[in-house]
mmCIF file of C-alpha atoms in Angstrom:
data_model
loop_
_atom_site.group_PDB
_atom_site.id
_atom_site.type_symbol
_atom_site.label_atom_id
_atom_site.label_comp_id
_atom_site.label_asym_id
_atom_site.label_seq_id
_atom_site.Cartn_x
_atom_site.Cartn_y
_atom_site.Cartn_z
ATOM 1 C CA MET A 79 0.000 0.000 0.000
ATOM 2 C CA SER A 80 1.392 3.420 -0.947
ATOM 3 C CA THR A 81 2.217 5.778 1.902
ATOM 4 C CA ALA A 82 1.115 8.771 -0.186
ATOM 5 C CA GLN A 83 -2.457 9.728 0.638
ATOM 6 C CA PRO A 84 -4.902 11.561 -1.611
ATOM 7 C CA GLU A 85 -7.155 14.222 -0.171
ATOM 8 C CA GLY A 86 -9.213 12.600 2.574
ATOM 9 C CA GLY A 87 -6.765 9.695 2.713
ATOM 10 C CA GLY A 88 -6.730 9.759 6.494
ATOM 11 C CA GLN A 89 -10.475 9.192 6.616
ATOM 12 C CA SER A 90 -10.219 6.387 4.029
ATOM 13 C CA LEU A 91 -7.531 4.664 6.067
ATOM 14 C CA LEU A 92 -9.631 4.973 9.206
ATOM 15 C CA ARG A 93 -12.646 3.488 7.421
ATOM 16 C CA LEU A 94 -10.449 0.635 6.216
ATOM 17 C CA ILE A 95 -9.230 -0.092 9.743
ATOM 18 C CA ASN A 96 -12.782 -0.003 11.066
ATOM 19 C CA SER A 97 -14.112 -2.280 8.303
ATOM 20 C CA VAL A 98 -11.358 -4.826 8.862
ATOM 21 C CA ALA A 99 -12.005 -4.800 12.618
ATOM 22 C CA VAL A 100 -15.749 -5.325 12.137
ATOM 23 C CA LEU A 101 -15.180 -7.987 9.496
ATOM 24 C CA SER A 102 -12.849 -9.915 11.814
ATOM 25 C CA ALA A 103 -15.367 -9.687 14.652
ATOM 26 C CA LEU A 104 -18.151 -10.973 12.400
ATOM 27 C CA ARG A 105 -16.061 -13.963 11.312
ATOM 28 C CA GLU A 106 -15.221 -14.900 14.889
ATOM 29 C CA SER A 107 -18.603 -14.319 16.492
ATOM 30 C CA GLY A 108 -21.201 -15.586 14.056
ATOM 31 C CA PRO A 109 -24.483 -13.637 13.833
ATOM 32 C CA ALA A 110 -24.116 -10.502 15.937
ATOM 33 C CA THR A 111 -25.981 -7.294 16.646
ATOM 34 C CA LEU A 112 -24.450 -3.868 16.143
ATOM 35 C CA THR A 113 -24.134 -3.615 19.916
ATOM 36 C CA ASP A 114 -22.296 -6.954 20.020
ATOM 37 C CA LEU A 115 -19.888 -5.777 17.340
ATOM 38 C CA ALA A 116 -19.312 -2.429 19.038
ATOM 39 C CA ARG A 117 -18.439 -4.275 22.242
ATOM 40 C CA ALA A 118 -16.122 -6.701 20.422
ATOM 41 C CA THR A 119 -14.267 -4.024 18.442
ATOM 42 C CA GLY A 120 -14.308 -1.134 20.898
ATOM 43 C CA LEU A 121 -15.787 1.100 18.188
ATOM 44 C CA SER A 122 -18.821 3.322 18.576
ATOM 45 C CA ARG A 123 -22.177 1.978 17.463
ATOM 46 C CA PRO A 124 -22.539 4.519 14.595
ATOM 47 C CA THR A 125 -19.035 3.615 13.353
ATOM 48 C CA VAL A 126 -19.887 -0.084 13.454
ATOM 49 C CA GLU A 127 -23.165 0.541 11.648
ATOM 50 C CA ALA A 128 -21.390 2.419 8.854
ATOM 51 C CA ALA A 129 -18.798 -0.352 8.511
ATOM 52 C CA VAL A 130 -21.476 -3.074 8.446
ATOM 53 C CA ASP A 131 -23.435 -1.203 5.762
ATOM 54 C CA GLU A 132 -20.317 -1.084 3.593
ATOM 55 C CA LEU A 133 -19.544 -4.763 4.165
ATOM 56 C CA VAL A 134 -23.122 -5.716 3.240
ATOM 57 C CA GLU A 135 -22.855 -3.620 0.081
ATOM 58 C CA GLN A 136 -19.555 -5.295 -0.812
ATOM 59 C CA GLY A 137 -21.029 -8.764 -0.292
ATOM 60 C CA TRP A 138 -18.914 -9.783 2.695
ATOM 61 C CA ALA A 139 -21.778 -9.631 5.196
ATOM 62 C CA ALA A 140 -25.545 -10.061 5.195
ATOM 63 C CA GLU A 141 -28.396 -9.434 7.567
ATOM 64 C CA HIS A 142 -29.151 -12.611 9.481
ATOM 65 C CA GLU A 143 -32.751 -13.774 9.316
ATOM 66 C CA PRO A 144 -33.623 -15.515 12.592
ATOM 67 C CA ARG A 145 -35.288 -18.898 12.468
ATOM 68 C CA GLY A 146 -38.206 -19.929 14.633
ATOM 69 C CA GLY A 147 -41.622 -18.645 15.512
ATOM 70 C CA ARG A 148 -42.978 -15.163 15.716
ATOM 71 C CA ARG A 149 -41.334 -12.880 18.230
ATOM 72 C CA VAL A 150 -42.907 -10.164 20.304
ATOM 73 C CA GLY A 151 -41.571 -6.685 19.587
ATOM 74 C CA ARG A 152 -38.901 -5.628 17.161
ATOM 75 C CA PRO A 153 -35.789 -7.802 17.555
ATOM 76 C CA ALA A 154 -32.341 -6.264 17.187
ATOM 77 C CA ARG A 155 -30.931 -6.649 13.701
ATOM 78 C CA ARG A 156 -28.219 -9.257 13.433
ATOM 79 C CA PHE A 157 -25.518 -9.534 10.815
ATOM 80 C CA ALA A 158 -23.360 -12.446 9.756
ATOM 81 C CA PHE A 159 -20.229 -12.957 7.716
ATOM 82 C CA ARG A 160 -21.000 -14.464 4.308
ATOM 83 C CA ALA A 161 -18.785 -17.518 4.204
ATOM 84 C CA ASP A 162 -19.870 -18.153 0.613
ATOM 85 C CA SER A 163 -18.450 -14.807 -0.510
ATOM 86 C CA GLY A 164 -15.182 -16.565 -1.307
ATOM 87 C CA HIS A 165 -13.553 -19.995 -1.443
ATOM 88 C CA VAL A 166 -10.273 -21.785 -0.874
ATOM 89 C CA LEU A 167 -8.841 -24.968 -2.355
ATOM 90 C CA GLY A 168 -6.821 -27.580 -0.464
ATOM 91 C CA ILE A 169 -5.075 -30.260 -2.533
ATOM 92 C CA ASP A 170 -3.281 -33.427 -1.446
ATOM 93 C CA VAL A 171 -0.780 -34.672 -4.039
ATOM 94 C CA GLY A 172 0.570 -38.161 -3.497
ATOM 95 C CA ALA A 173 2.228 -40.840 -5.575
ATOM 96 C CA HIS A 174 -1.049 -42.641 -6.331
ATOM 97 C CA ARG A 175 -3.735 -40.021 -5.697
ATOM 98 C CA VAL A 176 -4.626 -36.368 -6.054
ATOM 99 C CA LEU A 177 -7.427 -35.184 -3.754
ATOM 100 C CA GLY A 178 -8.945 -31.722 -3.851
ATOM 101 C CA VAL A 179 -11.269 -30.071 -1.312
ATOM 102 C CA LEU A 180 -13.126 -26.843 -2.099
ATOM 103 C CA SER A 181 -14.272 -24.933 0.988
ATOM 104 C CA GLU A 182 -16.063 -21.745 1.882
ATOM 105 C CA LEU A 183 -14.320 -19.127 4.005
ATOM 106 C CA ASP A 184 -15.505 -20.694 7.251
ATOM 107 C CA GLY A 185 -13.926 -24.034 6.327
ATOM 108 C CA THR A 186 -17.181 -25.702 5.267
ATOM 109 C CA THR A 187 -16.482 -28.254 2.539
ATOM 110 C CA VAL A 188 -18.359 -27.533 -0.685
ATOM 111 C CA ARG A 189 -16.964 -30.196 -3.015
ATOM 112 C CA THR A 190 -14.260 -32.825 -3.255
ATOM 113 C CA ALA A 191 -12.685 -34.365 -6.333
ATOM 114 C CA GLU A 192 -10.207 -37.214 -6.608
ATOM 115 C CA ALA A 193 -8.009 -38.756 -9.266
ATOM 116 C CA ARG A 194 -6.073 -42.007 -9.098
ATOM 117 C CA VAL A 195 -2.750 -41.504 -10.870
ATOM 118 C CA ASP A 196 0.152 -43.568 -12.120
ATOM 119 C CA PRO A 197 2.980 -43.233 -9.572
ATOM 120 C CA HIS A 198 5.462 -42.945 -12.450
ATOM 121 C CA LEU A 199 3.884 -39.842 -14.018
ATOM 122 C CA ASP A 200 6.369 -37.206 -15.124
ATOM 123 C CA PRO A 201 6.269 -33.861 -13.255
ATOM 124 C CA GLU A 202 4.215 -31.898 -15.792
ATOM 125 C CA ALA A 203 1.681 -34.709 -16.249
ATOM 126 C CA ARG A 204 1.145 -34.874 -12.478
ATOM 127 C CA LEU A 205 0.768 -31.090 -12.364
ATOM 128 C CA ALA A 206 -1.891 -31.394 -15.086
ATOM 129 C CA GLU A 207 -3.765 -33.853 -12.848
ATOM 130 C CA VAL A 208 -3.616 -31.330 -9.993
ATOM 131 C CA ARG A 209 -5.073 -28.632 -12.224
ATOM 132 C CA ASP A 210 -7.784 -31.003 -13.437
ATOM 133 C CA VAL A 211 -8.824 -31.953 -9.895
ATOM 134 C CA ALA A 212 -9.012 -28.278 -8.931
ATOM 135 C CA THR A 213 -11.122 -27.504 -12.005
ATOM 136 C CA ARG A 214 -13.497 -30.379 -11.278
ATOM 137 C CA CYS A 215 -14.016 -29.124 -7.722
ATOM 138 C CA LEU A 216 -14.981 -25.703 -9.039
ATOM 139 C CA THR A 217 -17.069 -26.866 -11.984
ATOM 140 C CA SER A 218 -19.103 -29.433 -10.067
ATOM 141 C CA ALA A 219 -19.883 -26.842 -7.387
ATOM 142 C CA GLY A 220 -20.756 -24.137 -9.927
ATOM 143 C CA VAL A 221 -18.122 -21.878 -8.344
ATOM 144 C CA ASP A 222 -16.352 -19.250 -10.413
ATOM 145 C CA ARG A 223 -12.551 -19.412 -10.299
ATOM 146 C CA SER A 224 -12.450 -15.693 -9.490
ATOM 147 C CA THR A 225 -13.929 -16.373 -6.028
ATOM 148 C CA VAL A 226 -10.967 -18.567 -5.008
ATOM 149 C CA MET A 227 -8.943 -16.501 -2.546
ATOM 150 C CA ALA A 228 -6.128 -18.974 -1.806
ATOM 151 C CA VAL A 229 -4.898 -22.418 -2.859
ATOM 152 C CA ALA A 230 -2.704 -24.687 -0.728
ATOM 153 C CA VAL A 231 -1.078 -27.952 -1.768
ATOM 154 C CA GLY A 232 0.415 -30.703 0.369
ATOM 155 C CA CYS A 233 2.902 -33.199 -1.010
ATOM 156 C CA PRO A 234 5.651 -35.472 0.321
ATOM 157 C CA GLY A 235 9.114 -33.976 0.369
ATOM 158 C CA ILE A 236 11.137 -31.003 1.515
ATOM 159 C CA ILE A 237 9.411 -27.757 0.615
ATOM 160 C CA ALA A 238 11.216 -24.419 0.385
ATOM 161 C CA PRO A 239 9.487 -21.269 1.692
ATOM 162 C CA ASP A 240 8.689 -20.156 -1.866
ATOM 163 C CA GLY A 241 6.740 -23.354 -2.575
ATOM 164 C CA THR A 242 9.485 -25.143 -4.493
ATOM 165 C CA VAL A 243 9.671 -28.897 -3.901
ATOM 166 C CA THR A 244 13.367 -29.128 -3.091
ATOM 167 C CA LEU A 245 13.371 -32.907 -2.841
ATOM 168 C CA SER A 246 10.768 -35.645 -3.027
ATOM 169 C CA THR A 247 11.770 -39.297 -2.973
ATOM 170 C CA VAL A 248 8.142 -40.335 -3.502
ATOM 171 C CA ILE A 249 7.055 -38.292 -6.521
ATOM 172 C CA PRO A 250 9.323 -38.814 -9.554
ATOM 173 C CA GLY A 251 10.905 -35.670 -10.949
ATOM 174 C CA TRP A 252 9.761 -33.329 -8.207
ATOM 175 C CA VAL A 253 13.263 -32.140 -7.348
ATOM 176 C CA ASP A 254 13.772 -28.366 -7.370
ATOM 177 C CA PHE A 255 10.296 -28.305 -8.891
ATOM 178 C CA PRO A 256 8.685 -24.814 -8.571
ATOM 179 C CA LEU A 257 5.231 -26.166 -7.818
ATOM 180 C CA ALA A 258 3.756 -22.983 -6.326
ATOM 181 C CA ARG A 259 4.969 -20.826 -9.210
ATOM 182 C CA LYS A 260 3.713 -23.231 -11.865
ATOM 183 C CA LEU A 261 0.311 -23.734 -10.244
ATOM 184 C CA ALA A 262 -0.070 -19.979 -9.689
ATOM 185 C CA ARG A 263 -0.446 -19.586 -13.449
ATOM 186 C CA SER A 264 -3.909 -21.116 -13.073
ATOM 187 C CA PHE A 265 -5.112 -18.873 -10.204
ATOM 188 C CA ALA A 266 -5.255 -15.150 -9.525
ATOM 189 C CA CYS A 267 -4.658 -15.681 -5.804
ATOM 190 C CA PRO A 268 -1.912 -16.830 -3.426
ATOM 191 C CA VAL A 269 -0.731 -20.428 -3.953
ATOM 192 C CA LEU A 270 1.061 -22.134 -1.057
ATOM 193 C CA VAL A 271 2.827 -25.505 -0.845
ATOM 194 C CA ASP A 272 3.732 -27.426 2.311
ATOM 195 C CA ASN A 273 4.874 -30.873 3.350
ATOM 196 C CA ASP A 274 1.986 -33.331 3.602
ATOM 197 C CA ALA A 275 2.800 -34.405 7.165
ATOM 198 C CA ASN A 276 2.847 -30.779 8.307
ATOM 199 C CA LEU A 277 -0.637 -30.303 6.887
ATOM 200 C CA ALA A 278 -1.894 -33.548 8.408
ATOM 201 C CA ALA A 279 -0.692 -32.268 11.791
ATOM 202 C CA LEU A 280 -2.484 -28.969 11.173
ATOM 203 C CA ALA A 281 -5.720 -30.811 10.335
ATOM 204 C CA GLU A 282 -5.399 -33.030 13.381
ATOM 205 C CA ARG A 283 -5.055 -29.995 15.621
ATOM 206 C CA ASP A 284 -8.080 -28.260 14.112
ATOM 207 C CA TYR A 285 -10.422 -31.196 13.509
ATOM 208 C CA GLY A 286 -9.133 -34.271 15.279
ATOM 209 C CA ILE A 287 -7.792 -35.882 18.412
ATOM 210 C CA ALA A 288 -5.133 -33.176 18.866
ATOM 211 C CA ARG A 289 -7.594 -30.288 18.990
ATOM 212 C CA ASP A 290 -6.054 -27.423 20.978
ATOM 213 C CA VAL A 291 -2.855 -29.397 21.679
ATOM 214 C CA ASP A 292 0.011 -26.935 21.301
ATOM 215 C CA ASP A 293 2.913 -29.395 21.126
ATOM 216 C CA LEU A 294 2.484 -32.550 19.082
ATOM 217 C CA ILE A 295 4.212 -34.942 16.724
ATOM 218 C CA HIS A 296 2.136 -36.350 13.883
ATOM 219 C CA LEU A 297 3.461 -39.577 12.372
ATOM 220 C CA LEU A 298 2.041 -39.890 8.857
ATOM 221 C CA ILE A 299 2.637 -43.555 8.114
ATOM 222 C CA GLY A 300 1.805 -45.295 4.872
ATOM 223 C CA ARG A 301 4.074 -46.447 2.079
ATOM 224 C CA ARG A 302 6.514 -43.891 3.513
ATOM 225 C CA ILE A 303 6.953 -42.053 6.792
ATOM 226 C CA GLY A 304 6.407 -38.345 7.237
ATOM 227 C CA VAL A 305 6.419 -36.339 10.441
ATOM 228 C CA GLY A 306 4.598 -33.097 11.135
ATOM 229 C CA LEU A 307 5.580 -30.980 14.122
ATOM 230 C CA VAL A 308 3.383 -28.489 15.935
ATOM 231 C CA LEU A 309 5.296 -26.520 18.557
ATOM 232 C CA GLY A 310 3.737 -23.725 20.560
ATOM 233 C CA GLY A 311 0.567 -24.042 18.492
ATOM 234 C CA ARG A 312 2.361 -23.450 15.180
ATOM 235 C CA VAL A 313 3.630 -25.829 12.517
ATOM 236 C CA HIS A 314 7.416 -26.058 12.788
ATOM 237 C CA ARG A 315 9.055 -26.471 9.386
ATOM 238 C CA GLY A 316 12.675 -25.764 10.215
ATOM 239 C CA TYR A 317 15.091 -23.407 8.481
ATOM 240 C CA GLY A 318 14.911 -25.127 5.089
ATOM 241 C CA GLY A 319 11.643 -27.033 5.439
ATOM 242 C CA ALA A 320 13.359 -30.300 6.373
ATOM 243 C CA ALA A 321 12.182 -30.649 9.987
ATOM 244 C CA GLY A 322 10.867 -34.105 10.850
ATOM 245 C CA GLU A 323 12.692 -36.158 8.206
ATOM 246 C CA ILE A 324 13.230 -38.991 10.681
ATOM 247 C CA GLY A 325 12.951 -41.657 7.985
ATOM 248 C CA LEU A 326 16.610 -40.903 7.235
ATOM 249 C CA LEU A 327 17.669 -42.219 10.656
ATOM 250 C CA ASP A 328 19.056 -45.718 10.039
ATOM 251 C CA PHE A 329 17.403 -45.632 6.629
ATOM 252 C CA THR A 330 18.303 -49.213 5.664
ATOM 253 C CA THR A 331 16.771 -50.729 8.805
ATOM 254 C CA TRP A 332 13.668 -48.567 8.458
ATOM 255 C CA GLU A 333 13.161 -49.526 4.807
ATOM 256 C CA ARG A 334 13.483 -53.221 5.554
ATOM 257 C CA SER A 335 10.956 -53.183 8.402
ATOM 258 C CA ARG A 336 8.583 -50.895 6.516
ATOM 259 C CA GLN A 337 8.635 -52.954 3.319
ATOM 260 C CA LEU A 338 7.926 -56.161 5.236
ATOM 261 C CA LEU A 339 4.722 -54.586 6.505
ATOM 262 C CA LEU A 340 3.726 -52.154 3.751
ATOM 263 C CA GLY A 341 5.477 -53.031 0.534
ATOM 264 C CA PRO A 342 7.675 -50.808 -1.721
ATOM 265 C CA ALA A 343 7.792 -47.081 -0.983
ATOM 266 C CA THR A 344 6.939 -45.844 -4.474
ATOM 267 C CA GLY A 345 5.206 -48.958 -5.746
ATOM 268 C CA ASP A 346 3.268 -49.117 -8.977
ATOM 269 C CA THR A 347 -0.344 -49.594 -10.000
ATOM 270 C CA THR A 348 -0.603 -52.551 -7.588
ATOM 271 C CA ALA A 349 -1.090 -50.251 -4.578
ATOM 272 C CA ALA A 350 -4.568 -51.652 -3.894
ATOM 273 C CA ARG A 351 -3.199 -55.187 -3.942
ATOM 274 C CA ASP A 352 -0.370 -54.248 -1.575
ATOM 275 C CA HIS A 353 -2.933 -52.723 0.791
ATOM 276 C CA GLU A 354 -4.828 -56.008 0.836
ATOM 277 C CA VAL A 355 -1.601 -57.895 1.585
ATOM 278 C CA THR A 356 -0.895 -55.542 4.507
ATOM 279 C CA GLU A 357 -4.432 -55.970 5.836
ATOM 280 C CA ARG A 358 -4.117 -59.757 5.788
ATOM 281 C CA LEU A 359 -0.781 -59.552 7.592
ATOM 282 C CA LEU A 360 -2.296 -57.311 10.263
ATOM 283 C CA GLN A 361 -5.206 -59.708 10.740
ATOM 284 C CA ARG A 362 -2.761 -62.570 11.158
ATOM 285 C CA ALA A 363 -0.876 -60.530 13.785
ATOM 286 C CA ARG A 364 -4.146 -59.931 15.639
ATOM 287 C CA ALA A 365 -4.664 -63.682 15.588
ATOM 288 C CA GLY A 366 -1.225 -64.159 17.162
ATOM 289 C CA GLU A 367 0.559 -65.842 14.235
ATOM 290 C CA PRO A 368 4.277 -65.629 15.153
ATOM 291 C CA ASP A 369 5.697 -64.510 11.799
ATOM 292 C CA ALA A 370 3.137 -61.689 11.429
ATOM 293 C CA VAL A 371 3.588 -60.621 15.054
ATOM 294 C CA GLY A 372 7.344 -60.506 14.470
ATOM 295 C CA ILE A 373 6.955 -58.169 11.480
ATOM 296 C CA VAL A 374 4.692 -55.820 13.442
ATOM 297 C CA ASP A 375 7.011 -55.899 16.462
ATOM 298 C CA GLU A 376 10.075 -55.031 14.373
ATOM 299 C CA PHE A 377 8.206 -52.230 12.592
ATOM 300 C CA CYS A 378 7.136 -50.701 15.905
ATOM 301 C CA ALA A 379 10.613 -51.021 17.417
ATOM 302 C CA VAL A 380 12.217 -49.163 14.508
ATOM 303 C CA LEU A 381 9.477 -46.528 14.359
ATOM 304 C CA ALA A 382 9.747 -46.030 18.122
ATOM 305 C CA ARG A 383 13.498 -45.351 17.894
ATOM 306 C CA GLN A 384 12.808 -42.575 15.422
ATOM 307 C CA ALA A 385 9.926 -41.163 17.468
ATOM 308 C CA ILE A 386 12.080 -41.291 20.614
ATOM 309 C CA ALA A 387 14.731 -39.110 18.975
ATOM 310 C CA MET A 388 12.129 -36.424 18.317
ATOM 311 C CA THR A 389 10.404 -36.841 21.685
ATOM 312 C CA LEU A 390 13.637 -36.335 23.599
ATOM 313 C CA THR A 391 14.271 -33.203 21.531
ATOM 314 C CA VAL A 392 10.916 -31.397 21.631
ATOM 315 C CA ASP A 393 9.010 -33.022 24.557
ATOM 316 C CA PRO A 394 5.554 -33.129 22.899
ATOM 317 C CA GLN A 395 2.282 -33.481 24.755
ATOM 318 C CA LEU A 396 0.946 -35.923 22.178
ATOM 319 C CA ILE A 397 2.105 -38.236 19.398
ATOM 320 C CA VAL A 398 -0.550 -38.947 16.784
ATOM 321 C CA LEU A 399 -0.397 -41.969 14.513
ATOM 322 C CA GLY A 400 -1.943 -41.072 11.164
ATOM 323 C CA GLY A 401 -1.914 -42.115 7.545
ATOM 324 C CA GLY A 402 -2.819 -45.525 6.228
ATOM 325 C CA LEU A 403 -1.804 -47.314 9.415
ATOM 326 C CA ALA A 404 -4.087 -45.375 11.758
ATOM 327 C CA ASP A 405 -6.602 -48.205 11.407
ATOM 328 C CA ALA A 406 -4.026 -50.573 12.908
ATOM 329 C CA ALA A 407 -3.645 -48.482 16.054
ATOM 330 C CA ASP A 408 -4.858 -51.376 18.201
ATOM 331 C CA LEU A 409 -1.704 -53.285 17.211
ATOM 332 C CA LEU A 410 0.788 -50.454 16.927
ATOM 333 C CA LEU A 411 0.060 -48.027 19.763
ATOM 334 C CA PRO A 412 0.606 -50.429 22.688
ATOM 335 C CA ARG A 413 3.943 -51.515 21.228
ATOM 336 C CA LEU A 414 5.027 -47.935 20.478
ATOM 337 C CA ARG A 415 3.959 -46.802 23.934
ATOM 338 C CA GLU A 416 6.041 -49.505 25.604
ATOM 339 C CA HIS A 417 9.177 -48.731 23.575
ATOM 340 C CA ILE A 418 8.885 -44.972 24.057
ATOM 341 C CA ALA A 419 8.281 -45.277 27.799
ATOM 342 C CA GLU A 420 11.553 -47.222 28.152
ATOM 343 C CA ARG A 421 13.661 -44.343 26.833
ATOM 344 C CA CYS A 422 11.841 -41.068 27.471
ATOM 345 C CA VAL A 423 12.042 -38.972 30.630
ATOM 346 C CA ARG A 424 8.402 -37.942 30.190
ATOM 347 C CA PRO A 425 6.572 -40.234 27.762
ATOM 348 C CA PRO A 426 3.920 -38.325 25.785
ATOM 349 C CA GLU A 427 0.381 -39.468 25.204
ATOM 350 C CA LEU A 428 -0.165 -41.559 22.077
ATOM 351 C CA ALA A 429 -3.352 -41.637 20.001
ATOM 352 C CA ALA A 430 -4.638 -42.597 16.572
ATOM 353 C CA SER A 431 -5.710 -39.914 14.126
ATOM 354 C CA THR A 432 -9.445 -39.263 13.964
ATOM 355 C CA VAL A 433 -9.383 -37.103 10.819
ATOM 356 C CA GLY A 434 -9.112 -39.852 8.219
ATOM 357 C CA PRO A 435 -7.769 -40.043 4.648
ATOM 358 C CA GLU A 436 -8.619 -36.401 3.894
ATOM 359 C CA ALA A 437 -6.217 -35.120 6.587
ATOM 360 C CA VAL A 438 -3.638 -33.628 4.214
ATOM 361 C CA ALA A 439 -6.245 -31.937 2.015
ATOM 362 C CA LEU A 440 -8.078 -30.555 5.056
ATOM 363 C CA GLY A 441 -4.800 -29.281 6.479
ATOM 364 C CA ALA A 442 -4.207 -27.583 3.130
ATOM 365 C CA VAL A 443 -7.630 -25.949 3.472
ATOM 366 C CA ARG A 444 -6.646 -24.575 6.881
ATOM 367 C CA LEU A 445 -3.383 -23.236 5.438
ATOM 368 C CA ALA A 446 -5.270 -21.620 2.550
ATOM 369 C CA LEU A 447 -7.779 -20.055 4.944
ATOM 370 C CA GLY A 448 -4.908 -18.300 6.701
ATOM 371 C CA ALA A 449 -3.794 -16.789 3.391
ATOM 372 C CA ALA A 450 -7.385 -15.923 2.534
ATOM 373 C CA ASP A 451 -7.704 -13.922 5.757
ATOM 374 C CA GLU A 452 -5.106 -11.448 4.536
ATOM 375 C CA ALA A 453 -6.570 -11.395 1.027
ATOM 376 C CA LEU A 454 -10.005 -10.779 2.516
ATOM 377 C CA ARG A 455 -8.758 -7.781 4.467
ATOM 378 C CA GLN A 456 -7.088 -6.369 1.368
ATOM 379 C CA GLN A 457 -10.159 -6.840 -0.797
ATOM 380 C CA ALA A 458 -12.472 -5.361 1.818
ATOM 381 C CA GLY A 459 -10.106 -2.452 2.151
ATOM 382 C CA ALA A 460 -9.791 -1.968 -1.591
ATOM 383 C CA ARG A 461 -13.569 -1.564 -1.844
ATOM 384 C CA THR A 462 -13.822 0.756 1.153
#
């Protein structure tokens, strides 16, 4: 924003500040009266009324029509933020799947779209699948692309602050791949990229078992391992985006134990078959068959060593087991808990994820909503 002000610029700036304050209060409070908003913002009632009138005219707010029977007297007018005034997209890009979630500005899911993809796709072909999934979300919902205020993408790998995939051992060719810049050509809004485990941790904190937990480790376990860290209520990415890459600790041992249970890391179009093989092995372990129990025990011992290294470093309140193996928590958590308790000064709680297979995409939605907040303030201000 330019520091030079036209005539009356001081008044325009003040109106902008007031509108942003009222808009933020509306988003946080739900339907509210002018008196409620004045109390929440510290502004005078006439100032709030003027700001609300402008926000209604701009389409960011609307008068709330109460439900229910007839009321005696004239009720106070209530206003609500229009969550459908804009949208965000969250996209989960994996080796075998691209999942998109279109949401309104309050996080309500409007549409989802999914594509099963060949794990050997070249970088540009996979990017085309991402664009197609995003387009299908918008088209099926009848939502104009111009209403999208932010897009966030989660994928496995080390992600630089500018949204470049520095390294991904799971997605072929995504090395120094400028994903954010390339995808931004399709959207007139901010495009963000983050590690999939980071976003799964974000979703777990907002929607799942880790709600309101400020310090947690999220183990995203499937055909690979990813770790998301939330410290002090914020996702911790590290200086270069490489925080949580614990799969590199004793990589050979980890790969052997993981492949015995889950199959190859990158795999091919037989992913569904490999999943069935894993499920049968887990059922055999539940039945107490020695060879299957041995595979599960070794997997948990190796995973615990890696989790212990992080636990001793950051002292989390909670470790969440997510990804494809969350359904096997009955087998894994007791074993992990025992191993971790042997080595940690203060063993954290352990729990299975409750968010489900959309965790990464929903975490991407939450990341996009943060970017949309700033865009919303700018757009409201630009129209003030």
